[in-house]
Amino acid sequence: IPDFICGDLDSIRPEVKAYYEKNGTKIIQNPDQYSSDLTKSLKCISNDPKSPPHVVIIGGIGGRFDQGFSQLHHLYTASKDPSLPNSQIFLVNPQSICFLLVKGMNRITAPLGPGLFAENVGIIPIARPSVITTKGLEWDVTDWYTEFGGQMSTSNHIKSDTVVIDTSERVLFTMELDRSRAE
């Protein structure tokens, strides 16, 4: 049971709202139509004294294409908005996980195996061009210029439990999840 449900609540069914209220969930309605429910939820998290260091958004990048782009947009805007949590935000769906890498050196622990990560990764410069250097991928690059609409690192393969990426700008990092079960 969640601690709270936050949003404009324009599509919550009355029986769902009643169920969660009965079970101790705080319902926070914010009628603002100039922000998404995701932004409203992130603001609720940032106002919570138990604000976590990581925010995992289950179902991220799923559903409608425009909503998927909106979620990627929110990864970038959340990193610049002081009213939102100072947390690493992860978008997770059944196939993959994605998150932003900061400017500079990034070290990602990504052990391959059943129920963990599969080998496929992408480094996508959505907001602006970037120069990247990688270590731990099948096709490592050094001082490689990448931009949306130009060359991008997609469908690369993890070859080490630790991947190191140095980037001149924030970039989106995607990793495929291994959906097989450990025996």
mmCIF file of C-alpha atoms in Angstrom:
data_model
loop_
_atom_site.group_PDB
_atom_site.id
_atom_site.type_symbol
_atom_site.label_atom_id
_atom_site.label_comp_id
_atom_site.label_asym_id
_atom_site.label_seq_id
_atom_site.Cartn_x
_atom_site.Cartn_y
_atom_site.Cartn_z
ATOM 1 C CA ILE A 1 0.000 0.000 0.000
ATOM 2 C CA PRO A 2 1.506 3.376 -0.964
ATOM 3 C CA ASP A 3 2.067 6.163 1.570
ATOM 4 C CA PHE A 4 0.261 8.584 -0.738
ATOM 5 C CA ILE A 5 -1.421 8.966 -4.115
ATOM 6 C CA CYS A 6 -0.859 12.336 -5.713
ATOM 7 C CA GLY A 7 -2.212 13.876 -8.913
ATOM 8 C CA ASP A 8 -5.172 15.721 -10.348
ATOM 9 C CA LEU A 9 -7.152 12.503 -9.698
ATOM 10 C CA ASP A 10 -9.371 13.159 -12.713
ATOM 11 C CA SER A 11 -9.372 9.478 -13.653
ATOM 12 C CA ILE A 12 -9.324 7.707 -10.276
ATOM 13 C CA ARG A 13 -12.385 5.524 -9.773
ATOM 14 C CA PRO A 14 -14.271 6.273 -6.531
ATOM 15 C CA GLU A 15 -13.963 2.663 -5.293
ATOM 16 C CA VAL A 16 -10.192 2.729 -5.859
ATOM 17 C CA LYS A 17 -9.840 6.013 -3.981
ATOM 18 C CA ALA A 18 -12.006 4.662 -1.120
ATOM 19 C CA TYR A 19 -9.966 1.443 -0.922
ATOM 20 C CA TYR A 20 -6.666 3.269 -0.537
ATOM 21 C CA GLU A 21 -8.050 5.849 1.886
ATOM 22 C CA LYS A 22 -9.470 3.017 4.032
ATOM 23 C CA ASN A 23 -6.027 1.389 4.083
ATOM 24 C CA GLY A 24 -4.197 4.501 5.290
ATOM 25 C CA THR A 25 -2.974 6.021 2.023
ATOM 26 C CA LYS A 26 -2.960 9.804 2.037
ATOM 27 C CA ILE A 27 -4.763 11.165 -1.040
ATOM 28 C CA ILE A 28 -3.276 14.448 -2.280
ATOM 29 C CA GLN A 29 -5.245 16.190 -5.011
ATOM 30 C CA ASN A 30 -3.504 18.849 -7.087
ATOM 31 C CA PRO A 31 -5.774 20.314 -9.800
ATOM 32 C CA ASP A 32 -2.911 22.063 -11.648
ATOM 33 C CA GLN A 33 -3.341 21.252 -15.353
ATOM 34 C CA TYR A 34 0.041 22.769 -16.299
ATOM 35 C CA SER A 35 2.022 19.905 -14.773
ATOM 36 C CA SER A 36 1.780 16.172 -15.282
ATOM 37 C CA ASP A 37 0.785 13.648 -12.644
ATOM 38 C CA LEU A 38 4.409 12.499 -12.673
ATOM 39 C CA THR A 39 5.622 16.003 -11.757
ATOM 40 C CA LYS A 40 2.924 16.258 -9.084
ATOM 41 C CA SER A 41 4.060 12.932 -7.635
ATOM 42 C CA LEU A 42 7.721 13.973 -7.661
ATOM 43 C CA LYS A 43 6.773 17.180 -5.812
ATOM 44 C CA CYS A 44 4.900 15.108 -3.219
ATOM 45 C CA ILE A 45 8.019 12.970 -2.765
ATOM 46 C CA SER A 46 10.231 16.037 -2.354
ATOM 47 C CA ASN A 47 7.889 17.379 0.349
ATOM 48 C CA ASP A 48 8.032 14.083 2.254
ATOM 49 C CA PRO A 49 10.618 14.095 5.073
ATOM 50 C CA LYS A 50 11.420 10.484 4.096
ATOM 51 C CA SER A 51 12.332 11.555 0.542
ATOM 52 C CA PRO A 52 14.377 8.661 -0.908
ATOM 53 C CA PRO A 53 17.763 8.881 -2.650
ATOM 54 C CA HIS A 54 16.313 6.909 -5.595
ATOM 55 C CA VAL A 55 12.912 7.091 -7.258
ATOM 56 C CA VAL A 56 11.887 4.055 -9.319
ATOM 57 C CA ILE A 57 8.988 4.630 -11.694
ATOM 58 C CA ILE A 58 7.471 1.267 -12.597
ATOM 59 C CA GLY A 59 5.893 1.195 -16.029
ATOM 60 C CA GLY A 60 8.136 4.027 -17.217
ATOM 61 C CA ILE A 61 8.336 4.412 -20.990
ATOM 62 C CA GLY A 62 5.283 2.229 -21.452
ATOM 63 C CA GLY A 63 1.949 2.946 -23.043
ATOM 64 C CA ARG A 64 1.403 5.832 -25.414
ATOM 65 C CA PHE A 65 4.395 7.166 -27.325
ATOM 66 C CA ASP A 66 3.723 10.801 -26.353
ATOM 67 C CA GLN A 67 3.587 9.824 -22.680
ATOM 68 C CA GLY A 68 6.897 7.973 -23.036
ATOM 69 C CA PHE A 69 8.503 11.153 -24.396
ATOM 70 C CA SER A 70 6.920 13.098 -21.552
ATOM 71 C CA GLN A 71 8.548 10.762 -19.028
ATOM 72 C CA LEU A 72 11.959 11.251 -20.666
ATOM 73 C CA HIS A 73 11.321 15.000 -20.609
ATOM 74 C CA HIS A 74 10.627 14.755 -16.881
ATOM 75 C CA LEU A 75 13.934 12.987 -16.259
ATOM 76 C CA TYR A 76 15.687 16.069 -17.619
ATOM 77 C CA THR A 77 13.456 18.704 -16.034
ATOM 78 C CA ALA A 78 13.502 16.998 -12.621
ATOM 79 C CA SER A 79 17.294 17.194 -12.573
ATOM 80 C CA LYS A 80 17.084 21.011 -12.924
ATOM 81 C CA ASP A 81 14.013 21.812 -10.809
ATOM 82 C CA PRO A 82 14.858 22.605 -7.153
ATOM 83 C CA SER A 83 11.232 21.928 -6.134
ATOM 84 C CA LEU A 84 11.612 18.274 -7.160
ATOM 85 C CA PRO A 85 13.486 15.591 -5.226
ATOM 86 C CA ASN A 86 17.248 15.519 -5.427
ATOM 87 C CA SER A 87 17.023 11.819 -6.241
ATOM 88 C CA GLN A 88 18.252 9.610 -9.051
ATOM 89 C CA ILE A 89 15.137 8.729 -11.075
ATOM 90 C CA PHE A 90 14.849 5.382 -12.842
ATOM 91 C CA LEU A 91 12.197 4.508 -15.437
ATOM 92 C CA VAL A 92 11.548 0.758 -15.492
ATOM 93 C CA ASN A 93 9.371 -1.385 -17.724
ATOM 94 C CA PRO A 94 9.396 -5.171 -18.239
ATOM 95 C CA GLN A 95 12.121 -4.917 -20.910
ATOM 96 C CA SER A 96 14.493 -2.223 -19.693
ATOM 97 C CA ILE A 97 15.593 0.439 -17.257
ATOM 98 C CA CYS A 98 16.736 3.948 -18.154
ATOM 99 C CA PHE A 99 18.165 6.891 -16.261
ATOM 100 C CA LEU A 100 20.257 10.002 -16.801
ATOM 101 C CA LEU A 101 24.014 10.058 -16.516
ATOM 102 C CA VAL A 102 25.550 13.225 -15.102
ATOM 103 C CA LYS A 103 28.220 15.278 -16.865
ATOM 104 C CA GLY A 104 31.582 13.728 -16.152
ATOM 105 C CA MET A 105 32.526 10.225 -15.036
ATOM 106 C CA ASN A 106 29.747 7.691 -14.401
ATOM 107 C CA ARG A 107 30.352 4.187 -13.033
ATOM 108 C CA ILE A 108 27.475 1.743 -13.559
ATOM 109 C CA THR A 109 27.437 -1.671 -11.907
ATOM 110 C CA ALA A 110 25.593 -3.968 -14.293
ATOM 111 C CA PRO A 111 26.105 -7.676 -13.613
ATOM 112 C CA LEU A 112 24.735 -9.845 -16.396
ATOM 113 C CA GLY A 113 22.655 -12.891 -15.590
ATOM 114 C CA PRO A 114 19.214 -14.398 -15.055
ATOM 115 C CA GLY A 115 16.876 -11.894 -13.437
ATOM 116 C CA LEU A 116 19.494 -9.117 -13.647
ATOM 117 C CA PHE A 117 20.671 -7.370 -16.793
ATOM 118 C CA ALA A 118 20.978 -8.520 -20.403
ATOM 119 C CA GLU A 119 23.847 -7.245 -22.528
ATOM 120 C CA ASN A 120 22.094 -4.544 -24.614
ATOM 121 C CA VAL A 121 22.598 -0.878 -23.673
ATOM 122 C CA GLY A 122 22.181 2.531 -25.266
ATOM 123 C CA ILE A 123 23.655 5.971 -24.612
ATOM 124 C CA ILE A 124 21.306 8.555 -26.058
ATOM 125 C CA PRO A 125 22.009 12.327 -26.137
ATOM 126 C CA ILE A 126 18.435 13.576 -26.094
ATOM 127 C CA ALA A 127 18.847 17.140 -24.789
ATOM 128 C CA ARG A 128 21.996 18.194 -26.632
ATOM 129 C CA PRO A 129 25.050 16.733 -28.368
ATOM 130 C CA SER A 130 27.693 15.128 -26.185
ATOM 131 C CA VAL A 131 31.187 13.697 -26.393
ATOM 132 C CA ILE A 132 31.490 10.316 -24.693
ATOM 133 C CA THR A 133 34.230 7.879 -23.751
ATOM 134 C CA THR A 134 33.241 4.371 -22.630
ATOM 135 C CA LYS A 135 34.922 1.410 -20.979
ATOM 136 C CA GLY A 136 33.355 -2.004 -20.427
ATOM 137 C CA LEU A 137 31.272 -2.181 -23.603
ATOM 138 C CA GLU A 138 31.834 -4.356 -26.655
ATOM 139 C CA TRP A 139 32.236 -1.282 -28.845
ATOM 140 C CA ASP A 140 34.015 1.186 -26.569
ATOM 141 C CA VAL A 141 34.561 4.688 -27.897
ATOM 142 C CA THR A 142 36.973 7.494 -27.046
ATOM 143 C CA ASP A 143 36.040 11.179 -27.366
ATOM 144 C CA TRP A 144 33.139 10.204 -29.612
ATOM 145 C CA TYR A 145 30.727 12.940 -30.721
ATOM 146 C CA THR A 146 27.100 11.828 -30.442
ATOM 147 C CA GLU A 147 23.874 13.684 -31.141
ATOM 148 C CA PHE A 148 20.192 13.013 -31.704
ATOM 149 C CA GLY A 149 19.768 12.922 -35.485
ATOM 150 C CA GLY A 150 23.457 11.961 -35.870
ATOM 151 C CA GLN A 151 25.470 9.027 -34.616
ATOM 152 C CA MET A 152 24.267 7.410 -31.382
ATOM 153 C CA SER A 153 25.363 4.448 -29.318
ATOM 154 C CA THR A 154 22.419 2.048 -29.362
ATOM 155 C CA SER A 155 22.450 -1.756 -29.236
ATOM 156 C CA ASN A 156 25.921 -1.830 -27.692
ATOM 157 C CA HIS A 157 26.794 -4.731 -25.369
ATOM 158 C CA ILE A 158 27.967 -4.849 -21.762
ATOM 159 C CA LYS A 159 31.238 -6.788 -21.463
ATOM 160 C CA SER A 160 32.119 -6.008 -17.833
ATOM 161 C CA ASP A 161 30.273 -5.977 -14.490
ATOM 162 C CA THR A 162 31.216 -2.290 -14.288
ATOM 163 C CA VAL A 163 30.713 0.102 -17.186
ATOM 164 C CA VAL A 164 32.399 3.512 -17.098
ATOM 165 C CA ILE A 165 31.042 6.370 -19.194
ATOM 166 C CA ASP A 166 32.550 9.846 -19.311
ATOM 167 C CA THR A 167 30.194 12.338 -20.938
ATOM 168 C CA SER A 168 30.386 16.060 -21.647
ATOM 169 C CA GLU A 169 26.589 16.463 -21.179
ATOM 170 C CA ARG A 170 23.752 14.621 -19.463
ATOM 171 C CA VAL A 171 22.749 11.627 -21.572
ATOM 172 C CA LEU A 172 20.112 8.928 -21.276
ATOM 173 C CA PHE A 173 21.458 5.467 -20.435
ATOM 174 C CA THR A 174 19.325 2.400 -21.172
ATOM 175 C CA MET A 175 19.917 -1.207 -20.136
ATOM 176 C CA GLU A 176 17.947 -4.265 -21.144
ATOM 177 C CA LEU A 177 16.631 -6.366 -18.277
ATOM 178 C CA ASP A 178 17.169 -10.132 -18.342
ATOM 179 C CA ARG A 179 13.694 -11.598 -18.059
ATOM 180 C CA SER A 180 14.771 -15.179 -17.493
ATOM 181 C CA ARG A 181 14.572 -16.602 -13.985
ATOM 182 C CA ALA A 182 17.558 -17.741 -11.948
ATOM 183 C CA GLU A 183 17.405 -21.507 -11.349
#
